[in-house]
Amino acid sequence: MKRFGVIVLFAVSLFLLSFNSPVFANTASIYLNGVQLSATNLSQVEIVNSKVMVPIRVVEELGYVVNWNKTDQTVNIQNNSKTVAMAMNKSSAYVDDRVVSLTSPPLLKGGTSFVPLRFIGEEFGLEVNWDNRTKSVYLSSDALESTLDSLDTTSTNKGLIENIQFADNRLTINMDQSVQPEIFTMSGPERIVLDLPGAALADAFALQNMAGAGSYQINIEEEPSFVSKIRYSLFKSDPSTIRVVLDLNSKASYQLSNAAGNSEGIVLDLFDPTSPTAPATSSDTISDLSTPPTTTTTVPVTGNRLVVIDAGHGAHDNGTTGVSGRVEKDFNLTMALKVEALLGQEPLIDVVLTRHDDTYVTRPDRAKLANDLNADAFISIHANSVLNVPTASGTETYYYSEASKPLADVMHKHLIQATRLKDRKVKYNNYEVLRKSNMPAILLEVGFLSNAEEEALLFTEDFQNRVAQGIVDGIKEYFGIN
C-alpha cells in the first residue's frame, strides 16, 4: 500500500510539473480571424504557467509597432492609440501611464524575447484562445473586417498606393500622386522604415498580401537579397500615413529616387554599405527627400534657433507627488524658468515657454504651440515616480520619432553629467506631446520624487542650477553652437 502511494504521488508530481514548467511547442501556429499568420509557421511558442508566450517578432505580424531595447531589455508595443511597455522578467508593465500586473512576465530565452500573447492581445482589443490539442493560438478581432474602412481609400486628398514591388534589391512604390516620404533605420533587428504621410492603399491593392489585423506582408524569396520581407500598414490616421518596413537580412545603405517615367512613384535602391559607390539612379532624383541618418548629432547653425521649453503639468494637474508631499508641477516650472533665463543669454537661441506660472495647458496645445511657432526643438521637463518602488532612482530621456533621437542622445549625455544620478538611458515612448510635435521633441525625467533622497535633491538650488545649465549645454551642442 505504501508503495502504491509513492507511485501515485510521483504521477501527480509529474502531472503538476507539466503545467508549471515551460513547455516548448515548435509546431504551434497562430491564426487571426481564421487566417494563419504568414510568418508564424516557423515561430517558437512557449507555454509558461499555462500562458502562451510568443517572440516579439510575432507581435509585429499582428500589425503593431515593436521597439526592442537590447541594453535595457525592454520592449514597447504600440498602435495608433495605445502603448504597452514591458521589461524582461518584470511582473509589471505600463499601459500608457497605467501600471498593470503580469501573471507571466516577458522572458529571454536563447536570444529570443518572449512576451505574453493573451495580455498583449486583450490590451489591443483581440480575443485570444489556445487550442492545446492542435497547439494553436486563435485570435479574433473586428479590426480585420474594418480594414478597408480604416484605410479610407476613397479620399481624393490622399496619394493612393497602387502597388509595391521588390526585385534586384530595389523597392518600387507606384502611386497616383506624389507624397513626401520620411525614411529612417532601426536596429535589433536591422530594418529600413519608410513613412508615407498623406498616403493610403488603393482599394484593389488593399485586398492583397493581408497578414493580420490591418497589416500586410510581402515575403522576398529571391537570393541573394538584403530584404527578407516587406511589411506595410496604416501607421497613423491623422494624417493618414502608410508605414513600409523592410526587414533586412543584413545591414544595407539606401538611396531614394523617383520611379523612371513616374514622378509620383518612389524607388528605394539598396546596396552594400562597404561599396565605394552607390548604384546609378535616374536623373529624376527626388532632391528634398530625407537622407539616411548619420553619426553626427549636431545641426548646422543658420540664424537663430527657436526652442520651446515645456514645464509639465500645472494648476489642477499636480503631476506626481513626492514622499514628503512636494508636487512635480512646481519642480517642472522652476526648472523651465531657470532654463529660460540661461537661454536668454544666448544670442543665437530664442526660447518660448508653454507656461510661466501655475496654469494648465493641455498636452495637444503644448505641441500645437511648438508647431505653430515652427520651433526647432521641443523639450518637456518632468520628474519621475514609482510610488510602490521607493528605491527607484535615476535620470531618463524619452523620444518618439527617430528624427528626435539625436537630440535625445545629446541631451541625455549632458543631463546625466548634471544630475550625477543613475543612468536610466534614452528610451522610446509615444507620449502625446512628443507624438504630436512636428520638430525634434524629447521628454526629460530628471529624477524620482518617490525616492526620498532624490526628492530632497531635486528641490535644492545647486542641483536645479546644474541641471538647467546641462539642458542649455545639450541644446547648444545639438545646434552646433559654441
JSON list of C-alpha atoms in Angstrom, two decimals, residues 130-238:
[
{"chain": "A", "resi": 130, "resn": "TRP", "atom": "CA", "xyz": [-5.47, 28.45, -27.07]},
{"chain": "A", "resi": 131, "resn": "ASP", "atom": "CA", "xyz": [-6.23, 25.02, -28.57]},
{"chain": "A", "resi": 132, "resn": "ASN", "atom": "CA", "xyz": [-3.99, 22.60, -26.66]},
{"chain": "A", "resi": 133, "resn": "ARG", "atom": "CA", "xyz": [-4.90, 19.69, -28.93]},
{"chain": "A", "resi": 134, "resn": "THR", "atom": "CA", "xyz": [-3.59, 21.35, -32.09]},
{"chain": "A", "resi": 135, "resn": "LYS", "atom": "CA", "xyz": [-1.12, 23.64, -30.28]},
{"chain": "A", "resi": 136, "resn": "SER", "atom": "CA", "xyz": [-2.70, 26.65, -31.98]},
{"chain": "A", "resi": 137, "resn": "VAL", "atom": "CA", "xyz": [-3.48, 30.19, -30.89]},
{"chain": "A", "resi": 138, "resn": "TYR", "atom": "CA", "xyz": [-6.68, 31.71, -32.27]},
{"chain": "A", "resi": 139, "resn": "LEU", "atom": "CA", "xyz": [-7.07, 35.48, -32.26]},
{"chain": "A", "resi": 140, "resn": "SER", "atom": "CA", "xyz": [-10.23, 37.27, -33.27]},
{"chain": "A", "resi": 141, "resn": "SER", "atom": "CA", "xyz": [-10.75, 40.95, -33.91]},
{"chain": "A", "resi": 142, "resn": "ASP", "atom": "CA", "xyz": [-13.14, 43.27, -35.68]},
{"chain": "A", "resi": 143, "resn": "ALA", "atom": "CA", "xyz": [-10.11, 45.16, -36.97]},
{"chain": "A", "resi": 144, "resn": "LEU", "atom": "CA", "xyz": [-9.56, 42.93, -39.99]},
{"chain": "A", "resi": 145, "resn": "GLU", "atom": "CA", "xyz": [-13.18, 43.23, -41.08]},
{"chain": "A", "resi": 146, "resn": "SER", "atom": "CA", "xyz": [-12.95, 47.02, -40.97]},
{"chain": "A", "resi": 147, "resn": "THR", "atom": "CA", "xyz": [-9.53, 47.32, -42.60]},
{"chain": "A", "resi": 148, "resn": "LEU", "atom": "CA", "xyz": [-10.74, 48.98, -45.78]},
{"chain": "A", "resi": 149, "resn": "ASP", "atom": "CA", "xyz": [-12.89, 51.42, -43.81]},
{"chain": "A", "resi": 150, "resn": "SER", "atom": "CA", "xyz": [-9.98, 52.41, -41.58]},
{"chain": "A", "resi": 151, "resn": "LEU", "atom": "CA", "xyz": [-7.75, 52.98, -44.59]},
{"chain": "A", "resi": 152, "resn": "ASP", "atom": "CA", "xyz": [-10.33, 55.40, -46.07]},
{"chain": "A", "resi": 153, "resn": "THR", "atom": "CA", "xyz": [-9.08, 54.81, -49.58]},
{"chain": "A", "resi": 154, "resn": "THR", "atom": "CA", "xyz": [-11.86, 56.86, -51.18]},
{"chain": "A", "resi": 155, "resn": "SER", "atom": "CA", "xyz": [-10.41, 60.20, -50.07]},
{"chain": "A", "resi": 156, "resn": "THR", "atom": "CA", "xyz": [-9.19, 62.24, -53.03]},
{"chain": "A", "resi": 157, "resn": "ASN", "atom": "CA", "xyz": [-6.81, 64.12, -50.74]},
{"chain": "A", "resi": 158, "resn": "LYS", "atom": "CA", "xyz": [-4.56, 61.10, -50.28]},
{"chain": "A", "resi": 159, "resn": "GLY", "atom": "CA", "xyz": [-1.92, 59.66, -52.57]},
{"chain": "A", "resi": 160, "resn": "LEU", "atom": "CA", "xyz": [-3.12, 56.14, -53.32]},
{"chain": "A", "resi": 161, "resn": "ILE", "atom": "CA", "xyz": [-0.57, 53.32, -53.32]},
{"chain": "A", "resi": 162, "resn": "GLU", "atom": "CA", "xyz": [-1.41, 51.13, -56.29]},
{"chain": "A", "resi": 163, "resn": "ASN", "atom": "CA", "xyz": [1.39, 48.59, -55.99]},
{"chain": "A", "resi": 164, "resn": "ILE", "atom": "CA", "xyz": [4.56, 47.71, -54.05]},
{"chain": "A", "resi": 165, "resn": "GLN", "atom": "CA", "xyz": [7.19, 45.58, -55.75]},
{"chain": "A", "resi": 166, "resn": "PHE", "atom": "CA", "xyz": [10.67, 44.38, -54.84]},
{"chain": "A", "resi": 167, "resn": "ALA", "atom": "CA", "xyz": [13.25, 42.91, -57.21]},
{"chain": "A", "resi": 168, "resn": "ASP", "atom": "CA", "xyz": [17.03, 43.05, -57.56]},
{"chain": "A", "resi": 169, "resn": "ASN", "atom": "CA", "xyz": [17.33, 44.91, -54.24]},
{"chain": "A", "resi": 170, "resn": "ARG", "atom": "CA", "xyz": [15.05, 47.68, -55.48]},
{"chain": "A", "resi": 171, "resn": "LEU", "atom": "CA", "xyz": [11.75, 48.64, -53.81]},
{"chain": "A", "resi": 172, "resn": "THR", "atom": "CA", "xyz": [9.24, 50.33, -56.12]},
{"chain": "A", "resi": 173, "resn": "ILE", "atom": "CA", "xyz": [6.08, 52.00, -54.81]},
{"chain": "A", "resi": 174, "resn": "ASN", "atom": "CA", "xyz": [3.63, 53.07, -57.51]},
{"chain": "A", "resi": 175, "resn": "MET", "atom": "CA", "xyz": [1.25, 55.90, -56.54]},
{"chain": "A", "resi": 176, "resn": "ASP", "atom": "CA", "xyz": [-1.34, 58.08, -58.25]},
{"chain": "A", "resi": 177, "resn": "GLN", "atom": "CA", "xyz": [0.07, 61.30, -56.77]},
{"chain": "A", "resi": 178, "resn": "SER", "atom": "CA", "xyz": [3.30, 62.29, -55.07]},
{"chain": "A", "resi": 179, "resn": "VAL", "atom": "CA", "xyz": [3.89, 62.34, -51.32]},
{"chain": "A", "resi": 180, "resn": "GLN", "atom": "CA", "xyz": [6.93, 63.39, -49.31]},
{"chain": "A", "resi": 181, "resn": "PRO", "atom": "CA", "xyz": [8.40, 60.21, -47.76]},
{"chain": "A", "resi": 182, "resn": "GLU", "atom": "CA", "xyz": [10.26, 60.06, -44.46]},
{"chain": "A", "resi": 183, "resn": "ILE", "atom": "CA", "xyz": [12.91, 57.38, -44.04]},
{"chain": "A", "resi": 184, "resn": "PHE", "atom": "CA", "xyz": [14.97, 56.07, -41.14]},
{"chain": "A", "resi": 185, "resn": "THR", "atom": "CA", "xyz": [16.66, 52.89, -39.96]},
{"chain": "A", "resi": 186, "resn": "MET", "atom": "CA", "xyz": [16.16, 50.71, -36.88]},
{"chain": "A", "resi": 187, "resn": "SER", "atom": "CA", "xyz": [18.38, 48.01, -35.40]},
{"chain": "A", "resi": 188, "resn": "GLY", "atom": "CA", "xyz": [17.85, 44.88, -33.34]},
{"chain": "A", "resi": 189, "resn": "PRO", "atom": "CA", "xyz": [16.90, 43.52, -35.90]},
{"chain": "A", "resi": 190, "resn": "GLU", "atom": "CA", "xyz": [18.02, 45.65, -38.84]},
{"chain": "A", "resi": 191, "resn": "ARG", "atom": "CA", "xyz": [15.17, 47.46, -40.61]},
{"chain": "A", "resi": 192, "resn": "ILE", "atom": "CA", "xyz": [14.60, 50.33, -43.00]},
{"chain": "A", "resi": 193, "resn": "VAL", "atom": "CA", "xyz": [11.37, 52.22, -42.35]},
{"chain": "A", "resi": 194, "resn": "LEU", "atom": "CA", "xyz": [9.62, 54.39, -44.93]},
{"chain": "A", "resi": 195, "resn": "ASP", "atom": "CA", "xyz": [6.71, 56.55, -43.76]},
{"chain": "A", "resi": 196, "resn": "LEU", "atom": "CA", "xyz": [4.38, 57.98, -46.40]},
{"chain": "A", "resi": 197, "resn": "PRO", "atom": "CA", "xyz": [2.29, 60.79, -44.87]},
{"chain": "A", "resi": 198, "resn": "GLY", "atom": "CA", "xyz": [-0.79, 61.72, -46.86]},
{"chain": "A", "resi": 199, "resn": "ALA", "atom": "CA", "xyz": [-0.96, 58.22, -48.37]},
{"chain": "A", "resi": 200, "resn": "ALA", "atom": "CA", "xyz": [-3.48, 55.37, -48.37]},
{"chain": "A", "resi": 201, "resn": "LEU", "atom": "CA", "xyz": [-3.84, 52.00, -50.08]},
{"chain": "A", "resi": 202, "resn": "ALA", "atom": "CA", "xyz": [-5.86, 51.83, -53.28]},
{"chain": "A", "resi": 203, "resn": "ASP", "atom": "CA", "xyz": [-8.94, 49.60, -52.93]},
{"chain": "A", "resi": 204, "resn": "ALA", "atom": "CA", "xyz": [-7.64, 46.81, -55.16]},
{"chain": "A", "resi": 205, "resn": "PHE", "atom": "CA", "xyz": [-4.19, 46.79, -53.57]},
{"chain": "A", "resi": 206, "resn": "ALA", "atom": "CA", "xyz": [-5.68, 46.79, -50.05]},
{"chain": "A", "resi": 207, "resn": "LEU", "atom": "CA", "xyz": [-7.15, 43.34, -50.76]},
{"chain": "A", "resi": 208, "resn": "GLN", "atom": "CA", "xyz": [-3.71, 41.81, -51.45]},
{"chain": "A", "resi": 209, "resn": "ASN", "atom": "CA", "xyz": [-0.99, 40.45, -49.14]},
{"chain": "A", "resi": 210, "resn": "MET", "atom": "CA", "xyz": [-3.08, 40.57, -45.92]},
{"chain": "A", "resi": 211, "resn": "ALA", "atom": "CA", "xyz": [-1.12, 39.20, -42.96]},
{"chain": "A", "resi": 212, "resn": "GLY", "atom": "CA", "xyz": [-3.01, 40.40, -39.89]},
{"chain": "A", "resi": 213, "resn": "ALA", "atom": "CA", "xyz": [-5.35, 42.99, -38.44]},
{"chain": "A", "resi": 214, "resn": "GLY", "atom": "CA", "xyz": [-4.80, 45.80, -40.89]},
{"chain": "A", "resi": 215, "resn": "SER", "atom": "CA", "xyz": [-1.27, 44.65, -41.69]},
{"chain": "A", "resi": 216, "resn": "TYR", "atom": "CA", "xyz": [0.21, 43.37, -44.95]},
{"chain": "A", "resi": 217, "resn": "GLN", "atom": "CA", "xyz": [3.31, 41.40, -45.84]},
{"chain": "A", "resi": 218, "resn": "ILE", "atom": "CA", "xyz": [5.34, 40.51, -48.91]},
{"chain": "A", "resi": 219, "resn": "ASN", "atom": "CA", "xyz": [7.83, 37.67, -48.47]},
{"chain": "A", "resi": 220, "resn": "ILE", "atom": "CA", "xyz": [11.02, 38.01, -50.50]},
{"chain": "A", "resi": 221, "resn": "GLU", "atom": "CA", "xyz": [12.17, 34.71, -51.96]},
{"chain": "A", "resi": 222, "resn": "GLU", "atom": "CA", "xyz": [14.89, 35.86, -54.36]},
{"chain": "A", "resi": 223, "resn": "GLU", "atom": "CA", "xyz": [18.50, 35.23, -53.35]},
{"chain": "A", "resi": 224, "resn": "PRO", "atom": "CA", "xyz": [20.75, 36.94, -52.61]},
{"chain": "A", "resi": 225, "resn": "SER", "atom": "CA", "xyz": [18.72, 39.82, -51.19]},
{"chain": "A", "resi": 226, "resn": "PHE", "atom": "CA", "xyz": [19.19, 42.38, -48.46]},
{"chain": "A", "resi": 227, "resn": "VAL", "atom": "CA", "xyz": [15.49, 42.01, -47.60]},
{"chain": "A", "resi": 228, "resn": "SER", "atom": "CA", "xyz": [13.71, 39.03, -46.05]},
{"chain": "A", "resi": 229, "resn": "LYS", "atom": "CA", "xyz": [10.22, 40.52, -46.13]},
{"chain": "A", "resi": 230, "resn": "ILE", "atom": "CA", "xyz": [8.33, 43.79, -46.53]},
{"chain": "A", "resi": 231, "resn": "ARG", "atom": "CA", "xyz": [5.54, 44.81, -44.15]},
{"chain": "A", "resi": 232, "resn": "TYR", "atom": "CA", "xyz": [3.19, 47.74, -44.54]},
{"chain": "A", "resi": 233, "resn": "SER", "atom": "CA", "xyz": [0.13, 49.08, -42.73]},
{"chain": "A", "resi": 234, "resn": "LEU", "atom": "CA", "xyz": [-1.76, 52.22, -41.77]},
{"chain": "A", "resi": 235, "resn": "PHE", "atom": "CA", "xyz": [0.57, 53.73, -39.17]},
{"chain": "A", "resi": 236, "resn": "LYS", "atom": "CA", "xyz": [-1.37, 56.92, -38.39]},
{"chain": "A", "resi": 237, "resn": "SER", "atom": "CA", "xyz": [-4.85, 58.06, -39.32]},
{"chain": "A", "resi": 238, "resn": "ASP", "atom": "CA", "xyz": [-4.31, 61.81, -38.90]}
]
